[in-house]
PDB file of C-alpha atoms in Angstrom:
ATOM      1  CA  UNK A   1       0.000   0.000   0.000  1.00 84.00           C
ATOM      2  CA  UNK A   2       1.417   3.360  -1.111  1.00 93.00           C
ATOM      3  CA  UNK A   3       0.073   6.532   0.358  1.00 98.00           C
ATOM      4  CA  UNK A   4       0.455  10.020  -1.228  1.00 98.00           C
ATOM      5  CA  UNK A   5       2.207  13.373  -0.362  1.00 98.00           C
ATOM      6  CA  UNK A   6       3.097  16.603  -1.121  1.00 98.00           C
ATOM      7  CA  UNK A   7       5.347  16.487  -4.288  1.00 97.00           C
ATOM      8  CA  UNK A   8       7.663  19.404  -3.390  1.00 97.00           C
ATOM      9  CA  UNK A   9      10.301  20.520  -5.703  1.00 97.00           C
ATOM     10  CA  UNK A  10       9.114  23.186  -8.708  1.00 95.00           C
ATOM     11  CA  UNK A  11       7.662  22.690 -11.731  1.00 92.00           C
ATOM     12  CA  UNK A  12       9.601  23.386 -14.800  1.00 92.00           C
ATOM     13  CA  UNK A  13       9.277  26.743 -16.369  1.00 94.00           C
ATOM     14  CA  UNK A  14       7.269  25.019 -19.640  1.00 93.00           C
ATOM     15  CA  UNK A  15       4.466  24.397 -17.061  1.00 90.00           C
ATOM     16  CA  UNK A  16       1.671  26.420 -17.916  1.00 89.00           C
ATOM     17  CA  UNK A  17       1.000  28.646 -14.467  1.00 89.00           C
ATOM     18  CA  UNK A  18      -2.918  28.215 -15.187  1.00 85.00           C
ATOM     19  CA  UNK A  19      -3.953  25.845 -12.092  1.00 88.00           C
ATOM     20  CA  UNK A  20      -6.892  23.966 -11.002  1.00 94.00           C
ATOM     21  CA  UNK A  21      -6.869  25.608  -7.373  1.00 97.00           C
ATOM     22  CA  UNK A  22     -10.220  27.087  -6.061  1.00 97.00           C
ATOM     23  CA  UNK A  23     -11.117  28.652  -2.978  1.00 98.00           C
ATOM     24  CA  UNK A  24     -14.730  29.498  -2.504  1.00 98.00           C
ATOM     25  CA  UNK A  25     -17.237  30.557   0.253  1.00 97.00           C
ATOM     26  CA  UNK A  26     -18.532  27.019   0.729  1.00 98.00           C
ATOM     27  CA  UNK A  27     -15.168  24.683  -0.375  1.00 98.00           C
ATOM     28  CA  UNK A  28     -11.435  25.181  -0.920  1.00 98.00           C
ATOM     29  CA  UNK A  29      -9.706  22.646  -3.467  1.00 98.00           C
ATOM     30  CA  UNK A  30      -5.707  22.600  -3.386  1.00 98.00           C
ATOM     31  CA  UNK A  31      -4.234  20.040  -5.730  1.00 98.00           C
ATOM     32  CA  UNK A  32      -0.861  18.241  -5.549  1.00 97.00           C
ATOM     33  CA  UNK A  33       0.863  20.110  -8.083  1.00 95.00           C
ATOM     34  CA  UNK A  34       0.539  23.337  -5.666  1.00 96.00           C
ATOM     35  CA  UNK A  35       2.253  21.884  -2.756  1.00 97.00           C
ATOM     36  CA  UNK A  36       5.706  22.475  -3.584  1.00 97.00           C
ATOM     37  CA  UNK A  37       9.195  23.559  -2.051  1.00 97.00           C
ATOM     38  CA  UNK A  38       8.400  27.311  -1.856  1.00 97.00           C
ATOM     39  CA  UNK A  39       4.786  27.025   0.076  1.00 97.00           C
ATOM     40  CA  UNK A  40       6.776  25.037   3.296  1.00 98.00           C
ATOM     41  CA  UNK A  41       6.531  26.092   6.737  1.00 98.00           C
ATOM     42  CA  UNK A  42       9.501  25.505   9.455  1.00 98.00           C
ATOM     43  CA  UNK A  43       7.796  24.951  12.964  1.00 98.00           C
ATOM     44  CA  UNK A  44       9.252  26.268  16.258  1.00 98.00           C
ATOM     45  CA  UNK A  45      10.455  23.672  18.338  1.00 98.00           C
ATOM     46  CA  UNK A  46      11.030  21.284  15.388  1.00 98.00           C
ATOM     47  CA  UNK A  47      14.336  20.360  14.140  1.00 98.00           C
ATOM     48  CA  UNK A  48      15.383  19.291  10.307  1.00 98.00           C
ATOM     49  CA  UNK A  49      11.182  19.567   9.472  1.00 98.00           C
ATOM     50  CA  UNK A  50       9.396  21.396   7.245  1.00 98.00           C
ATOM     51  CA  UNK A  51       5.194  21.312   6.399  1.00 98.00           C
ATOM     52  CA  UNK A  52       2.818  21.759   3.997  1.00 98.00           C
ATOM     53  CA  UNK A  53       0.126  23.623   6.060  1.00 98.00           C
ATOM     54  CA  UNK A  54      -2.982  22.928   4.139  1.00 98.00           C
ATOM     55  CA  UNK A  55      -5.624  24.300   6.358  1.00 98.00           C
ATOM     56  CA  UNK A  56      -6.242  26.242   8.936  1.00 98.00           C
ATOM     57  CA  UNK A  57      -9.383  28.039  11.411  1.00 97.00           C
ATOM     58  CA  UNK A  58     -10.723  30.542   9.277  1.00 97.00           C
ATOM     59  CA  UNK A  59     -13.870  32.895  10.519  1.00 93.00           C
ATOM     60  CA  UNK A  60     -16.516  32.175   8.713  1.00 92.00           C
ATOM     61  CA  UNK A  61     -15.035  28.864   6.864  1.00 96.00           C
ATOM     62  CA  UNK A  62     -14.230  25.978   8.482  1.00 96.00           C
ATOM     63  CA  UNK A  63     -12.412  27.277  12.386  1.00 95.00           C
ATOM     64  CA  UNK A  64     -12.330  23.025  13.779  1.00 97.00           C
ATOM     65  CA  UNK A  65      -9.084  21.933  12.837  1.00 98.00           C
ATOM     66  CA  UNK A  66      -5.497  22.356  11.078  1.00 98.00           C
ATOM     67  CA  UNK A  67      -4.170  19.875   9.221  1.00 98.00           C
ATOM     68  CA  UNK A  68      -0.479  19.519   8.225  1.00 98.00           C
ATOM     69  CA  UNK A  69       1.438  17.488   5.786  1.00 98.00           C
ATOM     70  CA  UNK A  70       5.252  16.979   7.695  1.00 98.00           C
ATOM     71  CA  UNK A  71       8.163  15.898   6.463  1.00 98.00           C
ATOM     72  CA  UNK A  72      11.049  15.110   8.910  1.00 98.00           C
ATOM     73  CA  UNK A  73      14.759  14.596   7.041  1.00 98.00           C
ATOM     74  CA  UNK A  74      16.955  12.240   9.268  1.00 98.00           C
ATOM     75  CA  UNK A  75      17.632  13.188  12.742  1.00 97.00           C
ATOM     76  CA  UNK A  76      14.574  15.611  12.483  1.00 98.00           C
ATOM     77  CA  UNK A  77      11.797  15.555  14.659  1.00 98.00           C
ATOM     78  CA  UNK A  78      10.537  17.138  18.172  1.00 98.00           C
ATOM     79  CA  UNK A  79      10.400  17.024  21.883  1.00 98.00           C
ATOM     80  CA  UNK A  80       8.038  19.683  22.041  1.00 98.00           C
ATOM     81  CA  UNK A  81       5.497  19.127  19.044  1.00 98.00           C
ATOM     82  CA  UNK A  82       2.103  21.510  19.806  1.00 98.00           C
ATOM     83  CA  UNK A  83       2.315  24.412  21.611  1.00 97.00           C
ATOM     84  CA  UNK A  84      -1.489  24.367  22.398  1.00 98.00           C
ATOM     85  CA  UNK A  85      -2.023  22.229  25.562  1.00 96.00           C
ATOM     86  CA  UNK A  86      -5.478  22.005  24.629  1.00 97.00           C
ATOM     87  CA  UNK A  87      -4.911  20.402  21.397  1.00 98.00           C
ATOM     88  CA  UNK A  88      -5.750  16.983  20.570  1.00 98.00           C
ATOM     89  CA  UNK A  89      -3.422  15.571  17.028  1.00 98.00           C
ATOM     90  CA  UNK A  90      -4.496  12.617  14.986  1.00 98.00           C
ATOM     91  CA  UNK A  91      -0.866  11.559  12.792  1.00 99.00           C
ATOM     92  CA  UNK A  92      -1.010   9.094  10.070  1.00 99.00           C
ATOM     93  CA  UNK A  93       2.382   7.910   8.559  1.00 98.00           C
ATOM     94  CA  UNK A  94       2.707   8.145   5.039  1.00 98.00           C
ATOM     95  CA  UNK A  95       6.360   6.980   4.559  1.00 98.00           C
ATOM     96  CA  UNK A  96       9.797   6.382   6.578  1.00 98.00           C
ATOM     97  CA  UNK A  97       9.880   5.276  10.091  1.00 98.00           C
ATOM     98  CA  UNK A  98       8.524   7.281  13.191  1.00 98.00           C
ATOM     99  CA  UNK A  99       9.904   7.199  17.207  1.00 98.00           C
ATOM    100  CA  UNK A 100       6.962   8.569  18.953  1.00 98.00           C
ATOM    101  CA  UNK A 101       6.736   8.140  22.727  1.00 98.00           C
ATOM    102  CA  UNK A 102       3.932   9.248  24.294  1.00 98.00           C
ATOM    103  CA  UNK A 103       3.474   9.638  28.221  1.00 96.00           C
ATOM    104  CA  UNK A 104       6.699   7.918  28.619  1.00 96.00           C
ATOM    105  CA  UNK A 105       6.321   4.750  26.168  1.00 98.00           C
ATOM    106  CA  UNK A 106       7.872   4.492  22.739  1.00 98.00           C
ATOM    107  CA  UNK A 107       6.196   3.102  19.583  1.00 98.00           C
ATOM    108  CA  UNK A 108       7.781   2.605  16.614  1.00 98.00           C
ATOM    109  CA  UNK A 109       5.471   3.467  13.298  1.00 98.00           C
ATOM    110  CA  UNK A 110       5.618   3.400   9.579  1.00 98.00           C
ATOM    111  CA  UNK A 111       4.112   3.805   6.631  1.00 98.00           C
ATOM    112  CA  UNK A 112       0.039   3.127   7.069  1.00 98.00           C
ATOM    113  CA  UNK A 113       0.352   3.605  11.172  1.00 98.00           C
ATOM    114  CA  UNK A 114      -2.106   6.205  12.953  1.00 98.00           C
ATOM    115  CA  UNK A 115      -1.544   7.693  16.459  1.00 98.00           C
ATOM    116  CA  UNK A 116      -4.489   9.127  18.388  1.00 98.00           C
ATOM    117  CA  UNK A 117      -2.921  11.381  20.864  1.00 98.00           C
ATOM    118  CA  UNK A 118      -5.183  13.403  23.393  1.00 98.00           C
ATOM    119  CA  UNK A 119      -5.045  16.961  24.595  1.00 98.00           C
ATOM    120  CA  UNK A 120      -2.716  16.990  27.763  1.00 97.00           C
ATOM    121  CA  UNK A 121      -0.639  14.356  26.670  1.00 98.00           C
ATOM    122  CA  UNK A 122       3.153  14.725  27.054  1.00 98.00           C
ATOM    123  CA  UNK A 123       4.397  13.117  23.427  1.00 98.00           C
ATOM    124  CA  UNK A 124       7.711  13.610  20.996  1.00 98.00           C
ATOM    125  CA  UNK A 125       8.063  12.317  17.420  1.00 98.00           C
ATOM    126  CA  UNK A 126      11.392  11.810  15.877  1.00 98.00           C
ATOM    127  CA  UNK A 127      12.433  10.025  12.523  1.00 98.00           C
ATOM    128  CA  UNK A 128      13.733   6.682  13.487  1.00 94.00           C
ATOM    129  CA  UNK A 129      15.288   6.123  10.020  1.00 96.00           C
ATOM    130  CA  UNK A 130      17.720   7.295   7.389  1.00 96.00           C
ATOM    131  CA  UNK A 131      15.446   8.192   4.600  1.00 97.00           C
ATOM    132  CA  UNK A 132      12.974  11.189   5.152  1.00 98.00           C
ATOM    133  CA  UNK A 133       9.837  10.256   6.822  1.00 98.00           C
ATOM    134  CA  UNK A 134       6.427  11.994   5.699  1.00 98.00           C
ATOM    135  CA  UNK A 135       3.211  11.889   7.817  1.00 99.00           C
ATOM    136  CA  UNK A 136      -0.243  13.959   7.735  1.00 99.00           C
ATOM    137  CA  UNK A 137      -0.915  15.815  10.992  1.00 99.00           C
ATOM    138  CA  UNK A 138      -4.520  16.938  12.363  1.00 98.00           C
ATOM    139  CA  UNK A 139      -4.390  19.219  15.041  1.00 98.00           C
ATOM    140  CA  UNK A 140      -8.005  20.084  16.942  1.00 98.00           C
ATOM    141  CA  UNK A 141      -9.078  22.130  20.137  1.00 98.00           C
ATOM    142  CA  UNK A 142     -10.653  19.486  22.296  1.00 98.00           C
ATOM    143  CA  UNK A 143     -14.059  20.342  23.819  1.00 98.00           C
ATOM    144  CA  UNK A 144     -14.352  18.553  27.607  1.00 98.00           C
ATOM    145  CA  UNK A 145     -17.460  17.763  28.960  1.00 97.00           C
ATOM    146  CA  UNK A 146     -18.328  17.509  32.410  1.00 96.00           C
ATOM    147  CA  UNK A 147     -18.941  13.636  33.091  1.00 96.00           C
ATOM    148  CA  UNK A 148     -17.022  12.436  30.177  1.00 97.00           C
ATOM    149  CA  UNK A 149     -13.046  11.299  30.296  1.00 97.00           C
ATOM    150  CA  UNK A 150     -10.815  12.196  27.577  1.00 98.00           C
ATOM    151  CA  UNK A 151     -10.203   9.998  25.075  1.00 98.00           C
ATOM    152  CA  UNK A 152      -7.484   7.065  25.732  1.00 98.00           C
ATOM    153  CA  UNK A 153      -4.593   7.300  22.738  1.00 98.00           C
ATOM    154  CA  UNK A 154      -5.120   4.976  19.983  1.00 98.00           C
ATOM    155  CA  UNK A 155      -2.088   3.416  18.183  1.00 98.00           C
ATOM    156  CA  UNK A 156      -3.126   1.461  15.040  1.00 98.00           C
ATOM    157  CA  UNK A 157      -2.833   1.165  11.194  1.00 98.00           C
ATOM    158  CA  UNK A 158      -4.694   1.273   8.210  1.00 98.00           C
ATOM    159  CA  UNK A 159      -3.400  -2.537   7.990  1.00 98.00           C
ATOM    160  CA  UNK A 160      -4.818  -3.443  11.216  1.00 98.00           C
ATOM    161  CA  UNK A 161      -8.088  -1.819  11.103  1.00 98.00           C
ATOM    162  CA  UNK A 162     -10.828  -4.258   9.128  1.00 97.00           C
ATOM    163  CA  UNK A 163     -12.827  -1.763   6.707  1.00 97.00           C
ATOM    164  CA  UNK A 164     -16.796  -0.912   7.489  1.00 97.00           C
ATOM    165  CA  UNK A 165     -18.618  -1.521   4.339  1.00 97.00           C
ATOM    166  CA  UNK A 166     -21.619   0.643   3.985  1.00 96.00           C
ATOM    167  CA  UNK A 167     -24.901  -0.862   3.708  1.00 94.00           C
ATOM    168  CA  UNK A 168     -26.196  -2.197   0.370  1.00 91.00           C
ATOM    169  CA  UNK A 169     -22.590  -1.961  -1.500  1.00 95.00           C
ATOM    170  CA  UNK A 170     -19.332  -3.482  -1.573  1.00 95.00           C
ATOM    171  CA  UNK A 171     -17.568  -0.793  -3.109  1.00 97.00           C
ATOM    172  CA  UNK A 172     -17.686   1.401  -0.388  1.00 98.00           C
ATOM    173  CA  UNK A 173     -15.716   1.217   3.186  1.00 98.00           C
ATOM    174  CA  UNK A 174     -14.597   3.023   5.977  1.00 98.00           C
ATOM    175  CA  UNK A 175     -11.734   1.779   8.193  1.00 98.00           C
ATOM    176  CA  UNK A 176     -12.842   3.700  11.644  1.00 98.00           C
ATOM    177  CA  UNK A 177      -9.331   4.436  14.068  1.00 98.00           C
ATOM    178  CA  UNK A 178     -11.439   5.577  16.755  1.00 98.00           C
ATOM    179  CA  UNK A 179     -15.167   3.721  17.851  1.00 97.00           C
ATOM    180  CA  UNK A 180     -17.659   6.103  16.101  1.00 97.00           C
ATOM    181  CA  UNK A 181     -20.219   5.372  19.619  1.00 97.00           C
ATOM    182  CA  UNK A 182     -17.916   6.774  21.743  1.00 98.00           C
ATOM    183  CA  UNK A 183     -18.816   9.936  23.001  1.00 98.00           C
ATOM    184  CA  UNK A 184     -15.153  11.097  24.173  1.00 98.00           C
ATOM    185  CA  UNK A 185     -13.831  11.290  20.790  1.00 98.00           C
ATOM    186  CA  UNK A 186     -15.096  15.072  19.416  1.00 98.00           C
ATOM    187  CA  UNK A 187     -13.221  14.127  15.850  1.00 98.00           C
ATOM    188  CA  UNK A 188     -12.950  10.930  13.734  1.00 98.00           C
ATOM    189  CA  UNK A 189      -9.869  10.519  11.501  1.00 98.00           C
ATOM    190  CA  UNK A 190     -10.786   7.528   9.005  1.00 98.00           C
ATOM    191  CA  UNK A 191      -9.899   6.428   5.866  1.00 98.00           C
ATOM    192  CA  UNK A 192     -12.483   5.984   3.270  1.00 98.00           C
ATOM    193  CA  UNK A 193     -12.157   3.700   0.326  1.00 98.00           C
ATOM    194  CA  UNK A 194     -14.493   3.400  -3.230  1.00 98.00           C
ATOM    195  CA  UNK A 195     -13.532   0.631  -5.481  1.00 98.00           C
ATOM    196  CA  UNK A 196     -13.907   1.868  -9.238  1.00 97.00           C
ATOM    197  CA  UNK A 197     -17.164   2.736  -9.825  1.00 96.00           C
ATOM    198  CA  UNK A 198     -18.129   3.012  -6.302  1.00 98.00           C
ATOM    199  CA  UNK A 199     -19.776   6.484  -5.418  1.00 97.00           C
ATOM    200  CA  UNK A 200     -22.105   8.381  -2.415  1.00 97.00           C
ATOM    201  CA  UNK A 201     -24.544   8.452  -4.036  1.00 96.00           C
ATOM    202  CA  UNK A 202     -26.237  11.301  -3.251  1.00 97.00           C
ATOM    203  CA  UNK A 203     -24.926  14.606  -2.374  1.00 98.00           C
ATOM    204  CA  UNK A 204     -23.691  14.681   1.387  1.00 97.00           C
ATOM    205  CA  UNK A 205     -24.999  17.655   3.915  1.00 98.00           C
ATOM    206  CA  UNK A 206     -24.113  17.877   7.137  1.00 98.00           C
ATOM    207  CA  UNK A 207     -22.518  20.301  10.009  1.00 97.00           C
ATOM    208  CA  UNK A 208     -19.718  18.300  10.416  1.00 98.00           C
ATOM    209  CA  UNK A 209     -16.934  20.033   8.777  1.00 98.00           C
ATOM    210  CA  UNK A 210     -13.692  17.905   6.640  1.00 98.00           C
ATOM    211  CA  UNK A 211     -10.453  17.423   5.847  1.00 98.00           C
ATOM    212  CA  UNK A 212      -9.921  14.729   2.711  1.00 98.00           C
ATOM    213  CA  UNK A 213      -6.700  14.291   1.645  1.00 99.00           C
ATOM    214  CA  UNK A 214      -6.397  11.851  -1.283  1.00 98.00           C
ATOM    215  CA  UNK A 215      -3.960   8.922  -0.492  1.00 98.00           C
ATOM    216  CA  UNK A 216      -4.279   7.150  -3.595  1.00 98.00           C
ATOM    217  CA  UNK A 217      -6.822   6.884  -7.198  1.00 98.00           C
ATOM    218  CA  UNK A 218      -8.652   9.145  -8.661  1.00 98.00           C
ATOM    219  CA  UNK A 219     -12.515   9.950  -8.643  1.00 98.00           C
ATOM    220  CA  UNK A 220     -14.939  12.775 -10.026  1.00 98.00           C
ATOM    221  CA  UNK A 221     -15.755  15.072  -6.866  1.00 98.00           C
ATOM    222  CA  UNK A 222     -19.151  17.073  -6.262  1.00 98.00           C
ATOM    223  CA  UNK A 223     -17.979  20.117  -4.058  1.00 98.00           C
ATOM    224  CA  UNK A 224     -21.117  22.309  -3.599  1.00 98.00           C
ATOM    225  CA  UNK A 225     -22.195  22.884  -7.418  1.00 97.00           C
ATOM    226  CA  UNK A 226     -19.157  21.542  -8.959  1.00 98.00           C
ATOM    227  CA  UNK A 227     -17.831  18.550  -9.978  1.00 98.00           C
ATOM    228  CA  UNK A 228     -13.777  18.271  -9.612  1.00 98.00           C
ATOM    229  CA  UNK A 229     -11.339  15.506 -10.876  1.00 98.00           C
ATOM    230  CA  UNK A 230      -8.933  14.284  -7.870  1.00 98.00           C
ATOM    231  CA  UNK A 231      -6.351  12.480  -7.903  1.00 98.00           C
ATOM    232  CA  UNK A 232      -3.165  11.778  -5.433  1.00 98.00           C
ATOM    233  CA  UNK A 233      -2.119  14.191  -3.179  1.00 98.00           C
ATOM    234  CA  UNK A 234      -5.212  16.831  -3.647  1.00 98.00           C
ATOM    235  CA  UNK A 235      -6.419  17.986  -0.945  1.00 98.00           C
ATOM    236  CA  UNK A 236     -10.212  19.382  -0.454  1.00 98.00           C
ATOM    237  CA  UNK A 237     -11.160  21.270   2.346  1.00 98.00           C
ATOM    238  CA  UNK A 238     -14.995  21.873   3.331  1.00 98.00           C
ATOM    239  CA  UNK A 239     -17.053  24.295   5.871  1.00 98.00           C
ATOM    240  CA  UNK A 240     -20.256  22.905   7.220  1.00 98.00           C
ATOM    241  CA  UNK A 241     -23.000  22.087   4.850  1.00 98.00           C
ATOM    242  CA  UNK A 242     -21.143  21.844   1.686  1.00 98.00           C
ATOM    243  CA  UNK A 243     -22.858  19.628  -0.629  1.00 98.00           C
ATOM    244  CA  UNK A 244     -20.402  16.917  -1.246  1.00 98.00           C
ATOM    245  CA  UNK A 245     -20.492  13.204  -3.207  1.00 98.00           C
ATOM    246  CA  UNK A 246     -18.102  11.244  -5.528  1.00 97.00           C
ATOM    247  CA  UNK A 247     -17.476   8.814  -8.409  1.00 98.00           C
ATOM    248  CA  UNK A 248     -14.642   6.664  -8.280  1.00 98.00           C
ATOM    249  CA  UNK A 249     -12.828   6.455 -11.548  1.00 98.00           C
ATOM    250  CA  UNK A 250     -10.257   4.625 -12.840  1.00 94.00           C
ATOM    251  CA  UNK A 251      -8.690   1.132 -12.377  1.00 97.00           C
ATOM    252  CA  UNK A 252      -7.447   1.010  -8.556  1.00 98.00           C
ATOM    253  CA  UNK A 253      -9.307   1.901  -5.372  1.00 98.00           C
ATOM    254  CA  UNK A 254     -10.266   5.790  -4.330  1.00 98.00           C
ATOM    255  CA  UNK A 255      -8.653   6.324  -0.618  1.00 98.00           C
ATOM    256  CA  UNK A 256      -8.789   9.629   1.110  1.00 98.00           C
ATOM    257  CA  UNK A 257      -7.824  10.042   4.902  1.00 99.00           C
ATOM    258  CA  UNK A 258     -10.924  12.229   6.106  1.00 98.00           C
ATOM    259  CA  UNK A 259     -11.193  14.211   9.437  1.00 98.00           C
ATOM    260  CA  UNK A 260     -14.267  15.726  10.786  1.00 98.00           C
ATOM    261  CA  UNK A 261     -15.995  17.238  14.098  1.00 98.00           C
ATOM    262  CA  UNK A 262     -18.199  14.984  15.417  1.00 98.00           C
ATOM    263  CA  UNK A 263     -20.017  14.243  19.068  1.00 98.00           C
ATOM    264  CA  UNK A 264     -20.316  17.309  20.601  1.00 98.00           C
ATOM    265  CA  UNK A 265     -23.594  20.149  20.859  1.00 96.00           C
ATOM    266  CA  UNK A 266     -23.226  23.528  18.017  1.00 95.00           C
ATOM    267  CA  UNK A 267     -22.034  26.399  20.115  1.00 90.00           C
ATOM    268  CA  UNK A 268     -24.383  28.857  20.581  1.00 93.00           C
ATOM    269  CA  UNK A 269     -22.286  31.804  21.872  1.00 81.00           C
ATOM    270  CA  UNK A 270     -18.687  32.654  21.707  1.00 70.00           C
TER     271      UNK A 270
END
């Protein structure tokens, strides 16, 4: 299993500078061929790192979650990852070899591995390796509520996790990393997979709000009123009630890793 990420580098100078980017009131669409050398971030209290920063809270947008994609050359890493205490992180390992300890313990992951960690948790991350290592980072505020624990850190895989397949198809699954019934969780990272010709087939929505970064195939997208052709490494980005649905395409399985907000009552002040 291969999972995609960021291409860097620049394009050559024959490339014609007309993209496919949008960003509109209701959906933002960034493709692969945007995320490259000069767009990087460095990150305080990282070492040897750089990141793809591919959204962000924005009033009046989507204002959940960040979501990052990292790459760590060897020897890079941190021992002081989020400055936000409150911040829970959901990292799924898209190549190379990962030290994380967290509260103490190490775990060794790799390409396909997901870490739940929870707000308050004391956690490093480190390349283990001597290739680069690339992972996808979501980063979220948690909301506590009185009577309920925080979550317990999950440490899993896409390789471990059996796919849910939705009802009346076979050609579309979702493998779950956390237990969509439990209430502690206030965001679900999970990777959802169409076989060719596999759609939703109608047009999602919802208040939750989403992250979907394409790991691998390609598929026709409906974001609000359009229709969008995806493919490896695109990113889409979507505030609450976007319309959204999708026809797989092509000869290999449609995989995106998808975040949302889930669980927890609309606010009704700030």
């Amino acid at each position: 299993m291969t999972y995609a990420f960021p291409p860097g580098g620049l394009p050559d100078q024959s490339v014609n500078p007309e993209g496919r980017a949008i960003f509109t009131d209701a959906y933002a669409f960034i493709p692969a061929i945007t995320m490259r050398d000069i767009v990087t971030s460095l990150l305080p209290g990282w070492e040897n790192t750089r990141a793809w920063i591919i959204a962000r809270p924005l009033s009046g947008f989507a204002e959940t979650f960040a979501q990052y994609a990292v790459e760590l050359a060897p020897g890079g890493g941190s021992d002081t990852p989020d400055p936000d205490p409150l911040a829970e992180a959901g990292l799924f390992v898209a190549t190379g070899r990962l030290r994380l300890t967290l509260d103490g313990a190490d775990h060794d992951l790799s390409a396909g591995s997901y870490a739940y960690i929870p707000a308050g948790a004391k956690w490093t991350l480190w390349n283990a390796g001597e290739d680069v290592a690339q992972f996808h980072w979501i980063r979220k505020r948690y909301e506590d509520v009185p009577g309920l624990n925080r979550p317990d850190p999950i440490l899993t895989s896409d390789q471990a996790v059996a796919p849910s397949v939705m009802p009346n198809t076979d050609k579309w699954a979702t493998t779950r990393f956390a237990d969509p019934d439990d209430l502690r969780h206030d965001m679900h990272v999970n990777i959802v997979t169409f076989q060719p010709g596999g759609r939703i087939p109608f047009a999602e929505t919802h208040v939750m709000e989403h992250g979907l970064y394409v790991l691998q195939g390609t598929a026709r997208y409906l974001l609000n009123k359009d229709w969008v052709e995806v493919g490896p490494g695109d990113f889409m980005w979507l505030r609450a009630f976007c319309p959204q649905a999708c026809i797989a395409t092509g000869n290999e399985p449609f995989r995106y890793l998808l975040y949302k907000d889930v669980n927890r009552h609309p606010k009704l002040a700030l």
